mmCIF file of C-alpha atoms in Angstrom:
data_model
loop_
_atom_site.group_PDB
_atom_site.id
_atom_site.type_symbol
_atom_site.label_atom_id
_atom_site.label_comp_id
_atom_site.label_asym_id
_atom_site.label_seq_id
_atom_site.Cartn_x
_atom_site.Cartn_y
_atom_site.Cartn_z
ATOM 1 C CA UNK A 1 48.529 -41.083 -126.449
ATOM 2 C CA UNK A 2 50.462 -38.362 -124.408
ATOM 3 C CA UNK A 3 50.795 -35.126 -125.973
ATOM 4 C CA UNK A 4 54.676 -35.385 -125.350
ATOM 5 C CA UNK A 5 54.753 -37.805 -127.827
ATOM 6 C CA UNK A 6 53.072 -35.878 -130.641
ATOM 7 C CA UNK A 7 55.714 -33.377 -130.052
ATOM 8 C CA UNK A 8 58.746 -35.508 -129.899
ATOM 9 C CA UNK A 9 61.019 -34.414 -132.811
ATOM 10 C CA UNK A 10 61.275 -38.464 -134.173
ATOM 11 C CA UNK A 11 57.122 -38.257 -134.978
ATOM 12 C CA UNK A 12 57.661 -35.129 -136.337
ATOM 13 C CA UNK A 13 60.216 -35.556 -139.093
ATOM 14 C CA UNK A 14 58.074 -38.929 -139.888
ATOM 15 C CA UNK A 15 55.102 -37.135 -140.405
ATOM 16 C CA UNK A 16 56.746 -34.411 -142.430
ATOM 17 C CA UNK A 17 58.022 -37.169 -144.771
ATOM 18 C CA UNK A 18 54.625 -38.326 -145.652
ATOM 19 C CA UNK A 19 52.467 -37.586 -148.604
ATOM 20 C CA UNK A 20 49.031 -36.604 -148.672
ATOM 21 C CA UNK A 21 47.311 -40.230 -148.434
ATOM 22 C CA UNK A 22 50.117 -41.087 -145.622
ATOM 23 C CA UNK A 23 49.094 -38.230 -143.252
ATOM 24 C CA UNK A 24 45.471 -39.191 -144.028
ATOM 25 C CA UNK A 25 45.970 -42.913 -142.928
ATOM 26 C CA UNK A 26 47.962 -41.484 -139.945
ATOM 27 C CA UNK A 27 45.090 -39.346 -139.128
ATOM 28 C CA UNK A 28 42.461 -42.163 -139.443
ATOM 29 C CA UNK A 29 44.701 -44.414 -137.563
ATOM 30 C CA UNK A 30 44.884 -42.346 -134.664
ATOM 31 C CA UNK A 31 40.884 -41.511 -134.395
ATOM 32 C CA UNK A 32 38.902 -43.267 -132.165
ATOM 33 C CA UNK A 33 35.752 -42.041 -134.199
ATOM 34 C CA UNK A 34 37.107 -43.920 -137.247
ATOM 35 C CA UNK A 35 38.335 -46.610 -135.501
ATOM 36 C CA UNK A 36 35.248 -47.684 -133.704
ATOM 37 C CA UNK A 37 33.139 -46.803 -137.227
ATOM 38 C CA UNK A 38 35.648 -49.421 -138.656
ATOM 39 C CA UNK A 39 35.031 -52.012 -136.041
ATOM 40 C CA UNK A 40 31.960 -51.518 -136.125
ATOM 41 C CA UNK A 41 31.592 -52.606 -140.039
ATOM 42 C CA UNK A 42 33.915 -55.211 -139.858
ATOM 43 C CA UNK A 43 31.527 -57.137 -137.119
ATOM 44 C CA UNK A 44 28.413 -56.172 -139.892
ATOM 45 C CA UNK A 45 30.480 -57.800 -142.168
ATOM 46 C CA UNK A 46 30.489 -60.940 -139.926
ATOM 47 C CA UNK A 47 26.828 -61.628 -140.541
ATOM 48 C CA UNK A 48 24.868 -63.524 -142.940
ATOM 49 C CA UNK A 49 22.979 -61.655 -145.742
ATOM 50 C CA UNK A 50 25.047 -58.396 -145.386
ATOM 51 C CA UNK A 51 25.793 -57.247 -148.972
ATOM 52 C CA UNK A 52 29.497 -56.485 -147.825
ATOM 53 C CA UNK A 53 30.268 -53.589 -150.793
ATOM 54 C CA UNK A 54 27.191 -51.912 -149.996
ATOM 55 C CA UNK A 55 28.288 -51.700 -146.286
ATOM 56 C CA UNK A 56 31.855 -50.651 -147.566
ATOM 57 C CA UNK A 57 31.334 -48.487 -150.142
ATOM 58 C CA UNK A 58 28.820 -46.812 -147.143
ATOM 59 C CA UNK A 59 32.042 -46.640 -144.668
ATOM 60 C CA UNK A 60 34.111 -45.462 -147.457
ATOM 61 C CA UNK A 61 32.048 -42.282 -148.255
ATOM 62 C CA UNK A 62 31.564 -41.640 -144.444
ATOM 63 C CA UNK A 63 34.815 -40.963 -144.248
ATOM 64 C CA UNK A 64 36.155 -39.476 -147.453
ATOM 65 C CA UNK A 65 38.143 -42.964 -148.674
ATOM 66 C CA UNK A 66 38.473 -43.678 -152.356
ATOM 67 C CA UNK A 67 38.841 -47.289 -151.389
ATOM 68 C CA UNK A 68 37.475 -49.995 -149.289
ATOM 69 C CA UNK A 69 39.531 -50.798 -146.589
ATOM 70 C CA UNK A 70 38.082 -54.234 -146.130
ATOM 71 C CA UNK A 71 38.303 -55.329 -149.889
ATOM 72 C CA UNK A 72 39.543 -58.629 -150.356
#
């Protein structure tokens, strides 16, 4: 994403509206770290014998979460 666009006044006032857990998901969104992590578990969860809310509640303290993103 260009830098121009982080600084374009439109992103700004929409991230200056957002609470805590709105930045953070704005944050995550934006990380490749995070996103690869996430797509990652999601093809673990793909696979037989994977005990999916051990694997999520794994993700979720990796990165701080106090939920599972892939509950269903």
């Amino acid at each position: 994403m260009p830098t121009s666009f982080w600084r374009s006044p439109e992103l700004r006032d929409h991230i200056s509206r957002l609470d805590r857990s709105g930045f953070a998901v704005e944050f995550l969104r934006r990380n490749t770290t995070y996103r690869r992590d996430y797509a990652r578990l999601q093809r673990r969860l793909g696979r037989r014998g994977v005990d999916s809310a051990a694997e999520c509640a794994a993700f979720a303290r990796r990165w701080g979460l106090c939920f599972c993103p892939c509950a269903r």
